[in-house]
PDB file of C-alpha atoms and ligand atoms in Angstrom:
ATOM      1  CA  UNK A   1       2.729  11.370 -25.202  1.00 68.00           C
ATOM      2  CA  UNK A   2       0.858  11.098 -21.786  1.00 80.00           C
ATOM      3  CA  UNK A   3       1.949   9.106 -19.389  1.00 93.00           C
ATOM      4  CA  UNK A   4      -0.434   7.480 -18.232  1.00 97.00           C
ATOM      5  CA  UNK A   5       0.009   5.738 -13.958  1.00 98.00           C
ATOM      6  CA  UNK A   6      -2.920   3.656 -12.511  1.00 98.00           C
ATOM      7  CA  UNK A   7      -3.250   3.391  -8.627  1.00 98.00           C
ATOM      8  CA  UNK A   8      -4.635   0.236  -7.330  1.00 98.00           C
ATOM      9  CA  UNK A   9      -6.892   0.806  -3.991  1.00 98.00           C
ATOM     10  CA  UNK A  10      -6.863   5.478  -4.607  1.00 98.00           C
ATOM     11  CA  UNK A  11      -9.898   5.726  -4.206  1.00 98.00           C
ATOM     12  CA  UNK A  12      -9.025   6.891  -0.981  1.00 98.00           C
ATOM     13  CA  UNK A  13      -6.272   7.276   1.897  1.00 98.00           C
ATOM     14  CA  UNK A  14      -2.901   6.579   0.379  1.00 98.00           C
ATOM     15  CA  UNK A  15      -3.854   5.798  -2.948  1.00 98.00           C
ATOM     16  CA  UNK A  16      -6.160   8.899  -3.165  1.00 98.00           C
ATOM     17  CA  UNK A  17      -3.253  11.091  -2.387  1.00 98.00           C
ATOM     18  CA  UNK A  18      -1.352   9.062  -4.090  1.00 98.00           C
ATOM     19  CA  UNK A  19      -3.576   9.675  -7.464  1.00 98.00           C
ATOM     20  CA  UNK A  20      -3.866  13.658  -6.540  1.00 98.00           C
ATOM     21  CA  UNK A  21      -0.110  13.340  -6.415  1.00 98.00           C
ATOM     22  CA  UNK A  22       0.802  11.392  -9.973  1.00 98.00           C
ATOM     23  CA  UNK A  23      -2.092  14.057 -11.702  1.00 98.00           C
ATOM     24  CA  UNK A  24       0.102  16.854 -10.365  1.00 98.00           C
ATOM     25  CA  UNK A  25       2.905  15.651 -12.024  1.00 97.00           C
ATOM     26  CA  UNK A  26       1.589  15.344 -14.966  1.00 97.00           C
ATOM     27  CA  UNK A  27       0.252  12.238 -15.373  1.00 98.00           C
ATOM     28  CA  UNK A  28      -3.351  10.474 -16.781  1.00 97.00           C
ATOM     29  CA  UNK A  29      -3.522   8.938 -13.996  1.00 98.00           C
ATOM     30  CA  UNK A  30      -6.475   5.809 -13.860  1.00 98.00           C
ATOM     31  CA  UNK A  31      -7.722   5.218  -9.931  1.00 98.00           C
ATOM     32  CA  UNK A  32      -8.769   1.047  -9.957  1.00 98.00           C
ATOM     33  CA  UNK A  33     -10.211   0.397  -6.928  1.00 98.00           C
ATOM     34  CA  UNK A  34     -12.691  -2.316  -5.749  1.00 98.00           C
ATOM     35  CA  UNK A  35     -15.458   0.681  -5.234  1.00 98.00           C
ATOM     36  CA  UNK A  36     -16.502   1.603  -7.750  1.00 98.00           C
ATOM     37  CA  UNK A  37     -18.584   4.691  -6.437  1.00 98.00           C
ATOM     38  CA  UNK A  38     -15.556   6.123  -4.625  1.00 98.00           C
ATOM     39  CA  UNK A  39     -12.856   5.633  -7.365  1.00 98.00           C
ATOM     40  CA  UNK A  40     -15.395   7.286  -9.555  1.00 98.00           C
ATOM     41  CA  UNK A  41     -15.764  10.025  -7.504  1.00 98.00           C
ATOM     42  CA  UNK A  42     -11.978  10.374  -7.081  1.00 98.00           C
ATOM     43  CA  UNK A  43     -11.247  10.189 -10.765  1.00 98.00           C
ATOM     44  CA  UNK A  44     -14.045  12.832 -11.437  1.00 98.00           C
ATOM     45  CA  UNK A  45     -12.484  15.099  -8.547  1.00 98.00           C
ATOM     46  CA  UNK A  46      -8.405  14.718 -10.210  1.00 98.00           C
ATOM     47  CA  UNK A  47      -9.502  14.090 -13.674  1.00 98.00           C
ATOM     48  CA  UNK A  48      -8.729  10.934 -14.852  1.00 98.00           C
ATOM     49  CA  UNK A  49     -10.419   7.981 -15.020  1.00 97.00           C
ATOM     50  CA  UNK A  50     -11.993   5.484 -13.139  1.00 98.00           C
ATOM     51  CA  UNK A  51     -11.460   1.466 -13.099  1.00 97.00           C
ATOM     52  CA  UNK A  52     -13.146  -1.016 -10.940  1.00 97.00           C
ATOM     53  CA  UNK A  53     -10.661  -3.811 -10.351  1.00 97.00           C
ATOM     54  CA  UNK A  54     -10.686  -6.616  -7.214  1.00 98.00           C
ATOM     55  CA  UNK A  55      -6.873  -7.279  -6.420  1.00 98.00           C
ATOM     56  CA  UNK A  56      -7.713 -10.836  -5.011  1.00 98.00           C
ATOM     57  CA  UNK A  57      -9.160 -12.055  -8.219  1.00 98.00           C
ATOM     58  CA  UNK A  58      -7.171 -12.145 -11.102  1.00 98.00           C
ATOM     59  CA  UNK A  59      -9.508 -11.612 -14.085  1.00 98.00           C
ATOM     60  CA  UNK A  60     -10.872  -8.859 -11.921  1.00 98.00           C
ATOM     61  CA  UNK A  61      -6.717  -7.340 -12.027  1.00 98.00           C
ATOM     62  CA  UNK A  62      -5.814  -9.113 -16.194  1.00 98.00           C
ATOM     63  CA  UNK A  63      -8.692  -6.852 -17.522  1.00 97.00           C
ATOM     64  CA  UNK A  64      -7.702  -4.061 -15.382  1.00 97.00           C
ATOM     65  CA  UNK A  65      -5.084  -3.755 -16.607  1.00 97.00           C
ATOM     66  CA  UNK A  66      -5.620  -4.877 -20.050  1.00 96.00           C
ATOM     67  CA  UNK A  67      -7.630  -1.614 -20.647  1.00 91.00           C
ATOM     68  CA  UNK A  68      -4.400   0.231 -20.207  1.00 93.00           C
ATOM     69  CA  UNK A  69      -2.071   1.611 -22.793  1.00 91.00           C
ATOM     70  CA  UNK A  70       1.672   3.475 -22.452  1.00 94.00           C
ATOM     71  CA  UNK A  71       1.861   2.639 -18.826  1.00 98.00           C
ATOM     72  CA  UNK A  72       4.788   3.835 -17.196  1.00 98.00           C
ATOM     73  CA  UNK A  73       3.273   4.188 -13.138  1.00 98.00           C
ATOM     74  CA  UNK A  74       1.489   1.192 -11.557  1.00 98.00           C
ATOM     75  CA  UNK A  75       0.881   2.708  -7.218  1.00 98.00           C
ATOM     76  CA  UNK A  76      -0.752  -0.553  -5.781  1.00 98.00           C
ATOM     77  CA  UNK A  77      -2.114   1.059  -2.233  1.00 98.00           C
ATOM     78  CA  UNK A  78      -5.010  -1.848  -1.527  1.00 98.00           C
ATOM     79  CA  UNK A  79      -5.093  -2.744   2.038  1.00 97.00           C
ATOM     80  CA  UNK A  80      -7.262  -3.875   5.008  1.00 96.00           C
ATOM     81  CA  UNK A  81      -6.157  -5.240   8.468  1.00 93.00           C
ATOM     82  CA  UNK A  82      -8.154  -8.094  10.275  1.00 92.00           C
ATOM     83  CA  UNK A  83      -6.585  -8.221  13.960  1.00 93.00           C
ATOM     84  CA  UNK A  84      -6.539 -10.543  15.979  1.00 94.00           C
ATOM     85  CA  UNK A  85      -4.353 -13.338  17.891  1.00 96.00           C
ATOM     86  CA  UNK A  86      -2.717 -16.334  16.793  1.00 97.00           C
ATOM     87  CA  UNK A  87      -4.975 -18.433  18.816  1.00 97.00           C
ATOM     88  CA  UNK A  88      -7.789 -17.179  17.945  1.00 96.00           C
ATOM     89  CA  UNK A  89      -8.858 -16.323  14.556  1.00 97.00           C
ATOM     90  CA  UNK A  90     -10.467 -17.424  11.966  1.00 97.00           C
ATOM     91  CA  UNK A  91      -8.892 -19.230   9.386  1.00 98.00           C
ATOM     92  CA  UNK A  92     -11.449 -16.608   6.953  1.00 97.00           C
ATOM     93  CA  UNK A  93      -9.704 -13.699   9.355  1.00 97.00           C
ATOM     94  CA  UNK A  94      -6.344 -14.621   8.301  1.00 98.00           C
ATOM     95  CA  UNK A  95      -7.778 -15.473   4.890  1.00 98.00           C
ATOM     96  CA  UNK A  96      -9.094 -11.927   4.209  1.00 98.00           C
ATOM     97  CA  UNK A  97      -5.600 -10.631   5.175  1.00 97.00           C
ATOM     98  CA  UNK A  98      -3.293 -12.488   2.817  1.00 98.00           C
ATOM     99  CA  UNK A  99      -5.606 -12.263  -0.179  1.00 98.00           C
ATOM    100  CA  UNK A 100      -5.990  -8.684  -0.135  1.00 98.00           C
ATOM    101  CA  UNK A 101      -3.051  -7.794   0.985  1.00 98.00           C
ATOM    102  CA  UNK A 102      -0.380 -10.250   0.011  1.00 98.00           C
ATOM    103  CA  UNK A 103      -2.084 -12.065  -3.259  1.00 98.00           C
ATOM    104  CA  UNK A 104      -3.180  -8.875  -4.213  1.00 98.00           C
ATOM    105  CA  UNK A 105      -0.175  -7.116  -4.540  1.00 98.00           C
ATOM    106  CA  UNK A 106       1.455 -10.031  -6.271  1.00 98.00           C
ATOM    107  CA  UNK A 107      -2.114 -10.729  -8.349  1.00 98.00           C
ATOM    108  CA  UNK A 108      -0.764  -6.781  -9.139  1.00 98.00           C
ATOM    109  CA  UNK A 109       3.104  -7.115  -9.881  1.00 98.00           C
ATOM    110  CA  UNK A 110       2.163  -9.958 -12.221  1.00 98.00           C
ATOM    111  CA  UNK A 111      -0.195  -7.493 -15.273  1.00 98.00           C
ATOM    112  CA  UNK A 112       1.009  -4.783 -13.781  1.00 98.00           C
ATOM    113  CA  UNK A 113       4.977  -6.280 -15.581  1.00 98.00           C
ATOM    114  CA  UNK A 114       3.185  -7.453 -18.328  1.00 97.00           C
ATOM    115  CA  UNK A 115       1.440  -4.125 -19.535  1.00 97.00           C
ATOM    116  CA  UNK A 116       4.016  -1.595 -18.282  1.00 98.00           C
ATOM    117  CA  UNK A 117       6.390  -0.042 -20.343  1.00 98.00           C
ATOM    118  CA  UNK A 118      10.089  -1.063 -20.126  1.00 98.00           C
ATOM    119  CA  UNK A 119      12.037   1.935 -17.871  1.00 98.00           C
ATOM    120  CA  UNK A 120       9.019   2.050 -15.906  1.00 98.00           C
ATOM    121  CA  UNK A 121       8.661   2.413 -11.949  1.00 98.00           C
ATOM    122  CA  UNK A 122       6.129   0.009 -10.040  1.00 98.00           C
ATOM    123  CA  UNK A 123       5.615   0.655  -6.389  1.00 99.00           C
ATOM    124  CA  UNK A 124       4.049  -1.568  -3.436  1.00 98.00           C
ATOM    125  CA  UNK A 125       2.261   0.032   0.394  1.00 98.00           C
ATOM    126  CA  UNK A 126       3.257  -2.793   2.688  1.00 98.00           C
ATOM    127  CA  UNK A 127       3.875  -1.659   5.992  1.00 98.00           C
ATOM    128  CA  UNK A 128       5.976  -1.182   9.255  1.00 98.00           C
ATOM    129  CA  UNK A 129       4.618  -4.193   9.999  1.00 98.00           C
ATOM    130  CA  UNK A 130       6.372  -5.983   7.646  1.00 98.00           C
ATOM    131  CA  UNK A 131       8.910  -5.481   9.443  1.00 97.00           C
ATOM    132  CA  UNK A 132       8.025  -4.698  13.407  1.00 97.00           C
ATOM    133  CA  UNK A 133       5.657  -7.460  14.830  1.00 97.00           C
ATOM    134  CA  UNK A 134       2.452  -6.564  16.577  1.00 96.00           C
ATOM    135  CA  UNK A 135       0.264  -8.976  19.125  1.00 96.00           C
ATOM    136  CA  UNK A 136      -2.130  -9.461  17.467  1.00 95.00           C
ATOM    137  CA  UNK A 137      -1.347  -8.011  14.459  1.00 96.00           C
ATOM    138  CA  UNK A 138       0.086 -11.373  12.751  1.00 97.00           C
ATOM    139  CA  UNK A 139      -2.118 -11.746   9.215  1.00 98.00           C
ATOM    140  CA  UNK A 140      -1.331  -8.174   8.917  1.00 98.00           C
ATOM    141  CA  UNK A 141       2.456  -8.264  10.356  1.00 98.00           C
ATOM    142  CA  UNK A 142       2.790 -11.908   7.535  1.00 98.00           C
ATOM    143  CA  UNK A 143       1.045 -10.097   4.770  1.00 98.00           C
ATOM    144  CA  UNK A 144       2.946  -7.013   4.460  1.00 98.00           C
ATOM    145  CA  UNK A 145       6.309  -8.607   5.559  1.00 98.00           C
ATOM    146  CA  UNK A 146       5.794 -10.913   2.136  1.00 98.00           C
ATOM    147  CA  UNK A 147       4.818  -7.963   0.164  1.00 98.00           C
ATOM    148  CA  UNK A 148       8.405  -6.255   1.517  1.00 97.00           C
ATOM    149  CA  UNK A 149      10.224  -9.719  -0.073  1.00 98.00           C
ATOM    150  CA  UNK A 150       7.980  -9.804  -3.088  1.00 98.00           C
ATOM    151  CA  UNK A 151       8.731  -6.763  -4.177  1.00 98.00           C
ATOM    152  CA  UNK A 152      12.587  -7.507  -3.903  1.00 98.00           C
ATOM    153  CA  UNK A 153      11.916 -10.478  -6.129  1.00 98.00           C
ATOM    154  CA  UNK A 154       9.532  -8.020  -8.432  1.00 98.00           C
ATOM    155  CA  UNK A 155      12.719  -6.169  -8.552  1.00 98.00           C
ATOM    156  CA  UNK A 156      15.081  -8.685  -9.968  1.00 98.00           C
ATOM    157  CA  UNK A 157      12.847 -10.364 -12.422  1.00 98.00           C
ATOM    158  CA  UNK A 158      12.416  -6.770 -14.058  1.00 98.00           C
ATOM    159  CA  UNK A 159      15.515  -5.347 -14.041  1.00 98.00           C
ATOM    160  CA  UNK A 160      16.336  -6.382 -17.742  1.00 98.00           C
ATOM    161  CA  UNK A 161      13.585  -4.561 -18.694  1.00 98.00           C
ATOM    162  CA  UNK A 162      14.705  -1.605 -16.452  1.00 98.00           C
ATOM    163  CA  UNK A 163      11.340  -1.609 -14.919  1.00 98.00           C
ATOM    164  CA  UNK A 164      12.344  -0.565 -11.017  1.00 98.00           C
ATOM    165  CA  UNK A 165      10.099  -2.118  -8.456  1.00 99.00           C
ATOM    166  CA  UNK A 166       9.703  -0.559  -4.797  1.00 98.00           C
ATOM    167  CA  UNK A 167       8.191  -0.544  -1.915  1.00 98.00           C
ATOM    168  CA  UNK A 168       7.252   2.377   1.086  1.00 98.00           C
ATOM    169  CA  UNK A 169       6.341   1.270   4.227  1.00 98.00           C
ATOM    170  CA  UNK A 170       4.584   3.775   6.208  1.00 98.00           C
ATOM    171  CA  UNK A 171       3.325   3.357   9.701  1.00 98.00           C
ATOM    172  CA  UNK A 172      -0.251   4.851  11.306  1.00 97.00           C
ATOM    173  CA  UNK A 173      -1.252   7.140   8.930  1.00 98.00           C
ATOM    174  CA  UNK A 174      -4.215   9.395   9.438  1.00 97.00           C
ATOM    175  CA  UNK A 175      -6.586   8.336   6.668  1.00 97.00           C
ATOM    176  CA  UNK A 176     -10.137   5.452   6.792  1.00 95.00           C
ATOM    177  CA  UNK A 177      -8.180   2.655   7.436  1.00 94.00           C
ATOM    178  CA  UNK A 178      -7.415   3.782  10.530  1.00 94.00           C
ATOM    179  CA  UNK A 179     -10.070   5.580  11.990  1.00 92.00           C
ATOM    180  CA  UNK A 180     -11.365   3.043  14.196  1.00 88.00           C
ATOM    181  CA  UNK A 181      -8.244   3.334  16.301  1.00 91.00           C
ATOM    182  CA  UNK A 182      -9.628   6.237  18.091  1.00 88.00           C
ATOM    183  CA  UNK A 183     -12.166   3.972  18.962  1.00 88.00           C
ATOM    184  CA  UNK A 184      -9.882   1.762  21.116  1.00 89.00           C
ATOM    185  CA  UNK A 185      -8.787   3.737  24.216  1.00 90.00           C
ATOM    186  CA  UNK A 186      -4.764   4.575  24.759  1.00 92.00           C
ATOM    187  CA  UNK A 187      -3.787   2.500  21.979  1.00 94.00           C
ATOM    188  CA  UNK A 188      -3.022   5.799  19.389  1.00 95.00           C
ATOM    189  CA  UNK A 189      -0.837   7.609  22.505  1.00 95.00           C
ATOM    190  CA  UNK A 190       0.942   4.050  22.783  1.00 95.00           C
ATOM    191  CA  UNK A 191       2.028   4.078  19.353  1.00 96.00           C
ATOM    192  CA  UNK A 192       3.009   7.938  18.803  1.00 97.00           C
ATOM    193  CA  UNK A 193       4.560   7.695  22.886  1.00 97.00           C
ATOM    194  CA  UNK A 194       6.838   4.884  20.487  1.00 97.00           C
ATOM    195  CA  UNK A 195       7.011   7.061  17.895  1.00 98.00           C
ATOM    196  CA  UNK A 196       9.898   9.285  17.810  1.00 98.00           C
ATOM    197  CA  UNK A 197       9.055  12.196  15.534  1.00 98.00           C
ATOM    198  CA  UNK A 198       5.574  12.535  17.963  1.00 98.00           C
ATOM    199  CA  UNK A 199       2.986  12.385  15.333  1.00 98.00           C
ATOM    200  CA  UNK A 200       1.285  10.133  12.634  1.00 98.00           C
ATOM    201  CA  UNK A 201       1.660  10.698   9.394  1.00 98.00           C
ATOM    202  CA  UNK A 202      -0.552  12.395   6.305  1.00 98.00           C
ATOM    203  CA  UNK A 203      -1.927  10.723   3.341  1.00 98.00           C
ATOM    204  CA  UNK A 204       0.201  13.322   0.921  1.00 98.00           C
ATOM    205  CA  UNK A 205       3.101  12.929   2.575  1.00 98.00           C
ATOM    206  CA  UNK A 206       3.213   8.778   1.537  1.00 98.00           C
ATOM    207  CA  UNK A 207       1.910  10.249  -1.842  1.00 98.00           C
ATOM    208  CA  UNK A 208       5.186  12.976  -1.883  1.00 98.00           C
ATOM    209  CA  UNK A 209       6.998   9.248  -1.588  1.00 98.00           C
ATOM    210  CA  UNK A 210       5.007   7.054  -4.305  1.00 98.00           C
ATOM    211  CA  UNK A 211       5.489  10.685  -6.750  1.00 98.00           C
ATOM    212  CA  UNK A 212       9.181  10.744  -6.260  1.00 98.00           C
ATOM    213  CA  UNK A 213      10.123   7.093  -7.074  1.00 98.00           C
ATOM    214  CA  UNK A 214       7.145   6.954  -9.601  1.00 98.00           C
ATOM    215  CA  UNK A 215       9.947  10.137 -10.895  1.00 98.00           C
ATOM    216  CA  UNK A 216      13.157   9.812 -13.094  1.00 97.00           C
ATOM    217  CA  UNK A 217      14.854  11.199  -9.645  1.00 98.00           C
ATOM    218  CA  UNK A 218      15.106   7.913  -9.119  1.00 98.00           C
ATOM    219  CA  UNK A 219      16.332   6.529 -11.811  1.00 98.00           C
ATOM    220  CA  UNK A 220      18.398   4.647  -9.502  1.00 98.00           C
ATOM    221  CA  UNK A 221      16.084   2.696  -6.968  1.00 98.00           C
ATOM    222  CA  UNK A 222      15.072  -0.459  -7.311  1.00 98.00           C
ATOM    223  CA  UNK A 223      14.118  -3.442  -4.009  1.00 98.00           C
ATOM    224  CA  UNK A 224      13.948  -1.063  -1.539  1.00 98.00           C
ATOM    225  CA  UNK A 225      11.687  -0.509   0.657  1.00 98.00           C
ATOM    226  CA  UNK A 226      11.334   3.366   2.543  1.00 98.00           C
ATOM    227  CA  UNK A 227      10.711   3.323   5.846  1.00 98.00           C
ATOM    228  CA  UNK A 228       7.978   6.340   6.466  1.00 98.00           C
ATOM    229  CA  UNK A 229       7.261   6.852  10.181  1.00 98.00           C
ATOM    230  CA  UNK A 230       8.557   8.420  12.197  1.00 98.00           C
ATOM    231  CA  UNK A 231      11.035   6.748  13.370  1.00 98.00           C
ATOM    232  CA  UNK A 232       8.621   4.385  15.152  1.00 98.00           C
ATOM    233  CA  UNK A 233      11.025   1.343  13.473  1.00 98.00           C
ATOM    234  CA  UNK A 234      12.945   2.602  15.995  1.00 98.00           C
ATOM    235  CA  UNK A 235      11.288   1.025  18.496  1.00 97.00           C
ATOM    236  CA  UNK A 236       8.504  -1.037  19.737  1.00 96.00           C
ATOM    237  CA  UNK A 237       4.456  -1.527  18.235  1.00 95.00           C
ATOM    238  CA  UNK A 238       2.495  -0.772  20.788  1.00 94.00           C
ATOM    239  CA  UNK A 239       0.427  -3.858  22.010  1.00 93.00           C
ATOM    240  CA  UNK A 240      -3.147  -3.881  19.612  1.00 92.00           C
ATOM    241  CA  UNK A 241      -3.606  -7.461  21.616  1.00 93.00           C
ATOM    242  CA  UNK A 242      -3.827  -6.329  24.905  1.00 93.00           C
ATOM    243  CA  UNK A 243      -5.924  -3.289  24.472  1.00 91.00           C
ATOM    244  CA  UNK A 244      -8.379  -4.817  21.934  1.00 88.00           C
ATOM    245  CA  UNK A 245      -8.330  -7.465  25.238  1.00 90.00           C
ATOM    246  CA  UNK A 246      -8.795  -5.255  27.456  1.00 91.00           C
ATOM    247  CA  UNK A 247     -11.949  -2.979  25.676  1.00 85.00           C
ATOM    248  CA  UNK A 248     -13.509  -6.192  25.845  1.00 82.00           C
ATOM    249  CA  UNK A 249     -13.190  -7.461  29.346  1.00 79.00           C
TER     250      UNK A 249
HETATM  251  N1  NAD B 301      -3.043   4.455   7.289  1.00 89.44           N
HETATM  252  C1  NAD B 301      -2.104   3.295   7.774  1.00 89.44           C
HETATM  253  O1  NAD B 301      -1.735   3.529   8.267  1.00 89.44           O
HETATM  254  C2  NAD B 301      -0.808   2.741   7.085  1.00 89.44           C
HETATM  255  C3  NAD B 301      -0.004   2.134   7.401  1.00 89.44           C
HETATM  256  C4  NAD B 301       0.719   1.168   6.940  1.00 89.44           C
HETATM  257  C5  NAD B 301      -0.003   1.511   5.509  1.00 89.44           C
HETATM  258  N2  NAD B 301      -0.710   1.616   5.157  1.00 89.44           N
HETATM  259  C6  NAD B 301      -1.013   0.535   3.590  1.00 89.44           C
HETATM  260  O2  NAD B 301      -1.615   1.578   2.649  1.00 89.44           O
HETATM  261  C7  NAD B 301      -2.347   1.539   1.857  1.00 89.44           C
HETATM  262  C8  NAD B 301      -3.671   2.017   1.785  1.00 89.44           C
HETATM  263  O3  NAD B 301      -4.011   2.475   2.742  1.00 89.44           O
HETATM  264  P1  NAD B 301      -5.398   3.175   3.981  1.00 89.44           P
HETATM  265  O4  NAD B 301      -5.027   3.390   5.068  1.00 89.44           O
HETATM  266  O5  NAD B 301      -4.915   4.507   2.158  1.00 89.44           O
HETATM  267  O6  NAD B 301      -6.102   2.062   3.744  1.00 89.44           O
HETATM  268  P2  NAD B 301      -7.810   3.275   3.052  1.00 89.44           P
HETATM  269  O7  NAD B 301      -8.762   1.797   3.487  1.00 89.44           O
HETATM  270  O8  NAD B 301      -8.486   4.524   3.138  1.00 89.44           O
HETATM  271  O9  NAD B 301      -7.801   2.851   1.411  1.00 89.44           O
HETATM  272  C9  NAD B 301      -7.704   1.334   0.399  1.00 89.44           C
HETATM  273  C10 NAD B 301      -8.060   1.444  -0.756  1.00 89.44           C
HETATM  274  O10 NAD B 301      -7.812   0.138  -1.402  1.00 89.44           O
HETATM  275  C11 NAD B 301      -9.571  -0.347  -1.443  1.00 89.44           C
HETATM  276  N3  NAD B 301      -9.227  -1.667  -1.375  1.00 89.44           N
HETATM  277  C12 NAD B 301      -9.694  -2.371  -0.642  1.00 89.44           C
HETATM  278  N4  NAD B 301      -9.666  -3.844  -0.930  1.00 89.44           N
HETATM  279  C13 NAD B 301      -9.502  -4.045  -2.560  1.00 89.44           C
HETATM  280  C14 NAD B 301     -10.049  -5.479  -3.439  1.00 89.44           C
HETATM  281  N5  NAD B 301      -9.615  -6.356  -3.120  1.00 89.44           N
HETATM  282  N6  NAD B 301      -9.344  -4.337  -4.082  1.00 89.44           N
HETATM  283  C15 NAD B 301      -9.298  -3.475  -4.536  1.00 89.44           C
HETATM  284  N7  NAD B 301      -9.230  -1.749  -4.432  1.00 89.44           N
HETATM  285  C16 NAD B 301      -9.443  -2.435  -2.062  1.00 89.44           C
HETATM  286  C17 NAD B 301     -10.095   0.197  -1.148  1.00 89.44           C
HETATM  287  O11 NAD B 301     -11.043   0.319  -1.624  1.00 89.44           O
HETATM  288  C18 NAD B 301     -10.259   1.121  -0.592  1.00 89.44           C
HETATM  289  O12 NAD B 301     -10.143   2.700  -1.869  1.00 89.44           O
HETATM  290  C19 NAD B 301      -2.858  -0.547   2.436  1.00 89.44           C
HETATM  291  O13 NAD B 301      -2.542  -1.524   1.528  1.00 89.44           O
HETATM  292  C20 NAD B 301      -2.225  -0.535   3.840  1.00 89.44           C
HETATM  293  O14 NAD B 301      -1.951  -1.729   4.137  1.00 89.44           O
HETATM  294  C21 NAD B 301      -2.404   2.020   5.897  1.00 89.44           C
END
């Protein structure tokens, strides 16, 4: 029987790499993303299927999951960052981060949890910022800390059905999301100075962990958040706010 996996936010970056990795493991992969064209292109590349889905819209998430049968693995990657000082951040900017990163994760967990087969696996991409504060990153940090806790609660609630729920917390990974960081002088350098292994991550490195968590090899792992960051959690987060302010002064 075909094993189905869905990668939410699978059209780019970490999600796209995860879709490729799960396809290589023999899953029939559904790429679910708000960006329909990119989702189609990704699905074509890996020989999978595309679904248009907006994680901030419950009817869209519900419809996307309702179309899936024999769902064994879910990886939730949709996310974005809206930087800004808390004293200056607009409520709409705060809401955007919370809606996509936190509420989106809740909606995916809710509908994935209803649809996935007993014994399946759900992995949510959290962030280093779920445990490490960064000036200028308040909304994102709060959302990702919430994601990590939500994953623990989901692991408890879904354990009776032997469904495993885990989080991966990457540090800086080279994806379209982080391309713009190079435009802020000194920001990436400061990040790497605070990363013991001295480099950023590759999407495939996160995808490998996601594929592992979706596999039988991880059958005894649930409710865990995995730091994947070259040791960056051992040091401090760069001063994003200071660097952005320096840019505009
Ligand atoms: N890149 C990093 O350095 C990094 C570090 C830590 C955590 N993360 C997290 O990893 C995840 C993937 O990030 P990435 O770097 O691959 O970003 P990316 O921008 O390359 O990919 C994100 C994908 O999510 C999709 N998406 C955005 N909003 C959506 C919505 N409302 N509904 C459905 N899909 C939506 C986008 O269309 C895109 O395909 C995010 O949750 C991000 O917060 C990234």
